[in-house]
PDB file of C-alpha atoms in Angstrom:
ATOM      1  CA  UNK T 189       0.758  24.690   0.695  1.00 45.00           C
ATOM      2  CA  UNK T 190       3.981  22.849   0.580  1.00 46.00           C
ATOM      3  CA  UNK T 191       7.079  24.857   1.253  1.00 50.00           C
ATOM      4  CA  UNK T 192       9.613  22.063   0.923  1.00 55.00           C
ATOM      5  CA  UNK T 193       8.388  18.936  -0.852  1.00 53.00           C
ATOM      6  CA  UNK T 194       9.834  15.580   0.130  1.00 49.00           C
ATOM      7  CA  UNK T 195      12.737  14.333  -1.945  1.00 76.00           C
ATOM      8  CA  UNK T 196      10.721  11.217  -2.706  1.00 94.00           C
ATOM      9  CA  UNK T 197       7.355   9.771  -1.834  1.00 97.00           C
ATOM     10  CA  UNK T 198       6.726   6.144  -2.752  1.00 97.00           C
ATOM     11  CA  UNK T 199       4.767   3.038  -1.957  1.00 98.00           C
ATOM     12  CA  UNK T 200       6.678   0.119  -0.474  1.00 98.00           C
ATOM     13  CA  UNK T 201       5.535  -3.316  -1.644  1.00 98.00           C
ATOM     14  CA  UNK T 202       8.004  -4.976   0.726  1.00 98.00           C
ATOM     15  CA  UNK T 203       9.881  -3.596   3.710  1.00 98.00           C
ATOM     16  CA  UNK T 204      13.588  -4.212   4.292  1.00 98.00           C
ATOM     17  CA  UNK T 205      15.322  -4.457   7.659  1.00 98.00           C
ATOM     18  CA  UNK T 206      16.982  -1.074   6.980  1.00 98.00           C
ATOM     19  CA  UNK T 207      13.569   0.491   6.307  1.00 98.00           C
ATOM     20  CA  UNK T 208      12.174  -1.075   9.496  1.00 98.00           C
ATOM     21  CA  UNK T 209      15.025   0.584  11.401  1.00 98.00           C
ATOM     22  CA  UNK T 210      14.249   3.973   9.821  1.00 98.00           C
ATOM     23  CA  UNK T 211      10.507   3.583  10.385  1.00 98.00           C
ATOM     24  CA  UNK T 212      11.205   2.689  14.028  1.00 98.00           C
ATOM     25  CA  UNK T 213      13.320   5.862  14.336  1.00 98.00           C
ATOM     26  CA  UNK T 214      10.406   7.859  12.913  1.00 98.00           C
ATOM     27  CA  UNK T 215       7.901   6.289  15.312  1.00 98.00           C
ATOM     28  CA  UNK T 216      10.164   6.872  18.339  1.00 98.00           C
ATOM     29  CA  UNK T 217      10.625  10.520  17.259  1.00 98.00           C
ATOM     30  CA  UNK T 218       6.865  11.021  16.995  1.00 98.00           C
ATOM     31  CA  UNK T 219       6.180   9.476  20.412  1.00 98.00           C
ATOM     32  CA  UNK T 220       8.997  11.531  21.969  1.00 98.00           C
ATOM     33  CA  UNK T 221       7.320  14.569  20.401  1.00 97.00           C
ATOM     34  CA  UNK T 222       4.074  13.595  22.190  1.00 96.00           C
ATOM     35  CA  UNK T 223       2.157  12.424  19.098  1.00 96.00           C
ATOM     36  CA  UNK T 224      -0.769  10.221  20.099  1.00 95.00           C
ATOM     37  CA  UNK T 225      -0.169   7.293  17.732  1.00 96.00           C
ATOM     38  CA  UNK T 226      -1.114   4.315  19.946  1.00 97.00           C
ATOM     39  CA  UNK T 227       2.187   4.084  21.852  1.00 98.00           C
ATOM     40  CA  UNK T 228       3.266   5.290  25.276  1.00 98.00           C
ATOM     41  CA  UNK T 229       6.437   7.200  26.202  1.00 97.00           C
ATOM     42  CA  UNK T 230       9.139   6.049  26.477  1.00 97.00           C
ATOM     43  CA  UNK T 231       8.867   3.827  23.399  1.00 98.00           C
ATOM     44  CA  UNK T 232      11.664   1.277  23.200  1.00 98.00           C
ATOM     45  CA  UNK T 233      13.429   0.634  19.915  1.00 97.00           C
ATOM     46  CA  UNK T 234      12.543  -3.062  20.189  1.00 98.00           C
ATOM     47  CA  UNK T 235       8.836  -2.303  20.608  1.00 98.00           C
ATOM     48  CA  UNK T 236       8.898   0.110  17.656  1.00 98.00           C
ATOM     49  CA  UNK T 237      10.729  -2.379  15.432  1.00 98.00           C
ATOM     50  CA  UNK T 238       8.301  -5.160  16.397  1.00 98.00           C
ATOM     51  CA  UNK T 239       5.400  -2.926  15.363  1.00 98.00           C
ATOM     52  CA  UNK T 240       6.987  -2.255  11.962  1.00 98.00           C
ATOM     53  CA  UNK T 241       7.780  -5.934  11.439  1.00 98.00           C
ATOM     54  CA  UNK T 242       4.065  -6.614  11.862  1.00 98.00           C
ATOM     55  CA  UNK T 243       3.245  -3.867   9.376  1.00 98.00           C
ATOM     56  CA  UNK T 244       5.797  -5.369   6.959  1.00 98.00           C
ATOM     57  CA  UNK T 245       4.002  -8.719   7.215  1.00 98.00           C
ATOM     58  CA  UNK T 246       0.707  -6.998   6.400  1.00 98.00           C
ATOM     59  CA  UNK T 247       2.292  -5.251   3.418  1.00 98.00           C
ATOM     60  CA  UNK T 248       3.711  -8.545   2.127  1.00 98.00           C
ATOM     61  CA  UNK T 249       0.294 -10.198   2.518  1.00 98.00           C
ATOM     62  CA  UNK T 250      -1.470  -7.377   0.646  1.00 98.00           C
ATOM     63  CA  UNK T 251      -3.458  -6.425   3.752  1.00 98.00           C
ATOM     64  CA  UNK T 252      -1.793  -3.003   4.062  1.00 98.00           C
ATOM     65  CA  UNK T 253      -0.440  -0.396   1.688  1.00 98.00           C
ATOM     66  CA  UNK T 254       2.528   1.614   2.999  1.00 98.00           C
ATOM     67  CA  UNK T 255       3.773   4.981   1.762  1.00 98.00           C
ATOM     68  CA  UNK T 256       7.058   6.519   2.850  1.00 98.00           C
ATOM     69  CA  UNK T 257       8.530   9.968   2.335  1.00 97.00           C
ATOM     70  CA  UNK T 258      12.292  10.307   2.308  1.00 97.00           C
ATOM     71  CA  UNK T 259      14.658  13.239   2.491  1.00 95.00           C
ATOM     72  CA  UNK T 260      18.450  13.443   2.609  1.00 93.00           C
ATOM     73  CA  UNK T 261      18.390  11.976   6.139  1.00 94.00           C
ATOM     74  CA  UNK T 262      16.156   8.985   5.357  1.00 96.00           C
ATOM     75  CA  UNK T 263      12.511   8.181   6.004  1.00 98.00           C
ATOM     76  CA  UNK T 264      10.823  11.298   7.371  1.00 98.00           C
ATOM     77  CA  UNK T 265       7.154  10.461   6.923  1.00 98.00           C
ATOM     78  CA  UNK T 266       4.769   7.588   6.405  1.00 98.00           C
ATOM     79  CA  UNK T 267       1.110   6.660   6.173  1.00 98.00           C
ATOM     80  CA  UNK T 268      -0.706   3.343   5.796  1.00 98.00           C
ATOM     81  CA  UNK T 269      -3.929   2.091   4.326  1.00 98.00           C
ATOM     82  CA  UNK T 270      -5.457  -0.902   6.065  1.00 98.00           C
ATOM     83  CA  UNK T 271      -6.863  -2.676   3.026  1.00 98.00           C
ATOM     84  CA  UNK T 272      -8.055  -5.857   4.764  1.00 97.00           C
ATOM     85  CA  UNK T 273     -11.665  -5.141   5.691  1.00 98.00           C
ATOM     86  CA  UNK T 274     -14.731  -7.312   6.347  1.00 98.00           C
ATOM     87  CA  UNK T 275     -16.194  -8.924   3.230  1.00 98.00           C
ATOM     88  CA  UNK T 276     -19.122  -6.485   3.172  1.00 98.00           C
ATOM     89  CA  UNK T 277     -16.723  -3.505   3.045  1.00 98.00           C
ATOM     90  CA  UNK T 278     -14.358  -4.216   0.133  1.00 98.00           C
ATOM     91  CA  UNK T 279     -14.739  -0.627  -1.096  1.00 98.00           C
ATOM     92  CA  UNK T 280     -13.105   1.042   1.927  1.00 98.00           C
ATOM     93  CA  UNK T 281      -9.816   1.293   3.795  1.00 98.00           C
ATOM     94  CA  UNK T 282      -8.698   2.749   7.104  1.00 98.00           C
ATOM     95  CA  UNK T 283      -6.019   5.410   6.880  1.00 98.00           C
ATOM     96  CA  UNK T 284      -3.606   4.813   9.761  1.00 98.00           C
ATOM     97  CA  UNK T 285      -0.340   5.888  11.359  1.00 97.00           C
ATOM     98  CA  UNK T 286       0.377   9.076   9.482  1.00 98.00           C
ATOM     99  CA  UNK T 287       3.719  10.012  10.992  1.00 98.00           C
ATOM    100  CA  UNK T 288       5.867  13.039  10.185  1.00 97.00           C
ATOM    101  CA  UNK T 289       9.325  13.460  11.712  1.00 97.00           C
ATOM    102  CA  UNK T 290       9.695  16.622  13.791  1.00 97.00           C
ATOM    103  CA  UNK T 291      12.539  17.812  11.531  1.00 95.00           C
ATOM    104  CA  UNK T 292      10.146  18.214   8.571  1.00 95.00           C
ATOM    105  CA  UNK T 293       6.911  19.312  10.233  1.00 95.00           C
ATOM    106  CA  UNK T 294       5.116  22.382   8.925  1.00 92.00           C
ATOM    107  CA  UNK T 295       6.702  21.933   5.486  1.00 93.00           C
ATOM    108  CA  UNK T 296       3.749  20.320   3.675  1.00 94.00           C
ATOM    109  CA  UNK T 297       4.730  16.725   4.397  1.00 95.00           C
ATOM    110  CA  UNK T 298       1.377  15.792   5.954  1.00 96.00           C
ATOM    111  CA  UNK T 299      -0.541  17.195   3.001  1.00 97.00           C
ATOM    112  CA  UNK T 300       1.740  15.383   0.533  1.00 96.00           C
ATOM    113  CA  UNK T 301       1.278  12.094   2.392  1.00 97.00           C
ATOM    114  CA  UNK T 302      -2.504  12.507   2.536  1.00 98.00           C
ATOM    115  CA  UNK T 303      -2.843  13.316  -1.158  1.00 98.00           C
ATOM    116  CA  UNK T 304      -0.605  10.369  -2.060  1.00 98.00           C
ATOM    117  CA  UNK T 305      -2.596   8.074   0.268  1.00 98.00           C
ATOM    118  CA  UNK T 306      -5.848   9.090  -1.411  1.00 98.00           C
ATOM    119  CA  UNK T 307      -4.331   8.385  -4.828  1.00 98.00           C
ATOM    120  CA  UNK T 308      -2.972   5.044  -3.615  1.00 98.00           C
ATOM    121  CA  UNK T 309      -6.424   4.148  -2.254  1.00 98.00           C
ATOM    122  CA  UNK T 310      -7.968   4.834  -5.660  1.00 98.00           C
ATOM    123  CA  UNK T 311      -5.269   2.662  -7.269  1.00 97.00           C
ATOM    124  CA  UNK T 312      -6.252  -0.106  -4.812  1.00 98.00           C
ATOM    125  CA  UNK T 313      -9.915   0.183  -5.861  1.00 98.00           C
ATOM    126  CA  UNK T 314     -11.067   1.919  -2.672  1.00 98.00           C
ATOM    127  CA  UNK T 315     -13.795   4.569  -2.770  1.00 98.00           C
ATOM    128  CA  UNK T 316     -14.104   5.374   0.943  1.00 98.00           C
ATOM    129  CA  UNK T 317     -11.448   6.152   3.546  1.00 98.00           C
ATOM    130  CA  UNK T 318     -11.887   6.450   7.321  1.00 98.00           C
ATOM    131  CA  UNK T 319      -9.487   7.792   9.965  1.00 98.00           C
ATOM    132  CA  UNK T 320      -9.370   9.068  13.508  1.00 98.00           C
ATOM    133  CA  UNK T 321      -7.151  11.732  15.030  1.00 98.00           C
ATOM    134  CA  UNK T 322      -6.586  13.574  18.285  1.00 97.00           C
ATOM    135  CA  UNK T 323      -9.309  16.159  18.760  1.00 98.00           C
ATOM    136  CA  UNK T 324      -7.913  19.685  18.459  1.00 96.00           C
ATOM    137  CA  UNK T 325      -4.563  18.555  17.052  1.00 94.00           C
ATOM    138  CA  UNK T 326      -2.895  19.833  13.875  1.00 93.00           C
ATOM    139  CA  UNK T 327      -3.950  16.638  12.098  1.00 95.00           C
ATOM    140  CA  UNK T 328      -7.601  17.500  12.625  1.00 97.00           C
ATOM    141  CA  UNK T 329      -7.090  20.899  10.988  1.00 96.00           C
ATOM    142  CA  UNK T 330      -5.199  19.310   8.072  1.00 97.00           C
ATOM    143  CA  UNK T 331      -7.922  16.738   7.364  1.00 98.00           C
ATOM    144  CA  UNK T 332     -10.638  19.393   7.425  1.00 98.00           C
ATOM    145  CA  UNK T 333      -8.613  21.618   5.087  1.00 97.00           C
ATOM    146  CA  UNK T 334      -8.182  18.706   2.669  1.00 98.00           C
ATOM    147  CA  UNK T 335     -11.936  18.120   2.487  1.00 97.00           C
ATOM    148  CA  UNK T 336     -12.400  15.196   4.865  1.00 98.00           C
ATOM    149  CA  UNK T 337     -15.832  15.023   6.509  1.00 98.00           C
ATOM    150  CA  UNK T 338     -15.948  15.164  10.299  1.00 98.00           C
ATOM    151  CA  UNK T 339     -18.227  12.493  11.800  1.00 98.00           C
ATOM    152  CA  UNK T 340     -17.853  13.371  15.470  1.00 98.00           C
ATOM    153  CA  UNK T 341     -15.780  13.218  18.623  1.00 98.00           C
ATOM    154  CA  UNK T 342     -15.337  10.328  21.028  1.00 98.00           C
ATOM    155  CA  UNK T 343     -14.269  11.821  24.395  1.00 98.00           C
ATOM    156  CA  UNK T 344     -11.572  10.135  26.464  1.00 98.00           C
ATOM    157  CA  UNK T 345     -10.733   7.732  23.646  1.00 98.00           C
ATOM    158  CA  UNK T 346      -7.011   7.191  24.266  1.00 97.00           C
ATOM    159  CA  UNK T 347      -4.081   8.125  26.454  1.00 97.00           C
ATOM    160  CA  UNK T 348      -1.516  10.668  25.342  1.00 97.00           C
ATOM    161  CA  UNK T 349       2.052   9.256  25.218  1.00 97.00           C
ATOM    162  CA  UNK T 350       2.894  10.704  28.649  1.00 97.00           C
ATOM    163  CA  UNK T 351      -0.549  10.047  30.134  1.00 96.00           C
ATOM    164  CA  UNK T 352      -3.866  11.846  30.272  1.00 96.00           C
ATOM    165  CA  UNK T 353      -6.989  11.018  28.297  1.00 97.00           C
ATOM    166  CA  UNK T 354      -7.681  12.683  24.978  1.00 97.00           C
ATOM    167  CA  UNK T 355     -10.660  12.648  22.649  1.00 98.00           C
ATOM    168  CA  UNK T 356     -10.529  11.470  19.065  1.00 98.00           C
ATOM    169  CA  UNK T 357     -12.290  12.891  16.034  1.00 98.00           C
ATOM    170  CA  UNK T 358     -13.475  10.491  13.347  1.00 98.00           C
ATOM    171  CA  UNK T 359     -13.348  11.522   9.666  1.00 98.00           C
ATOM    172  CA  UNK T 360     -14.237   9.965   6.332  1.00 98.00           C
ATOM    173  CA  UNK T 361     -13.478  10.829   2.729  1.00 98.00           C
ATOM    174  CA  UNK T 362     -15.350   9.644  -0.329  1.00 98.00           C
ATOM    175  CA  UNK T 363     -13.011   9.260  -3.286  1.00 97.00           C
ATOM    176  CA  UNK T 364     -14.893  10.359  -6.388  1.00 83.00           C
TER     177      UNK T 364
END
């Protein structure tokens, strides 16, 4: 139910300094908008850039797959697949850090990123995806709508960006 599709959605096989800057902007925007994505408010630019430099290293090493969505203003969405798994789990990946800039929320960006991530996972030979999300958040509703299977809720799993414990819901998706 996309109203305004992204101008482009693509996989990055390497990440430039300019892209790290844009990804850091996206992460800071999400944390400022109270998204529970493993970081606390206020998130410094340096901390956000350091995170993305680590992701870039994982992408370069083939341990992560990174998708970005771009509009006229730059990177406005992203999602990752953590491909590096234990040797007895080569068939699966963790879906992580789906971020959508506040300027493009509720325009189908999350759905576009999820569908592209599932396709990318298939291209990487993965048949099972796992993710977790804030219980009761819009992400939880999106994943259910897209056919992900709810495993359960872990109460008090993480802190919200401005404090306060929140539960997380775990999902999986078999890619047929």
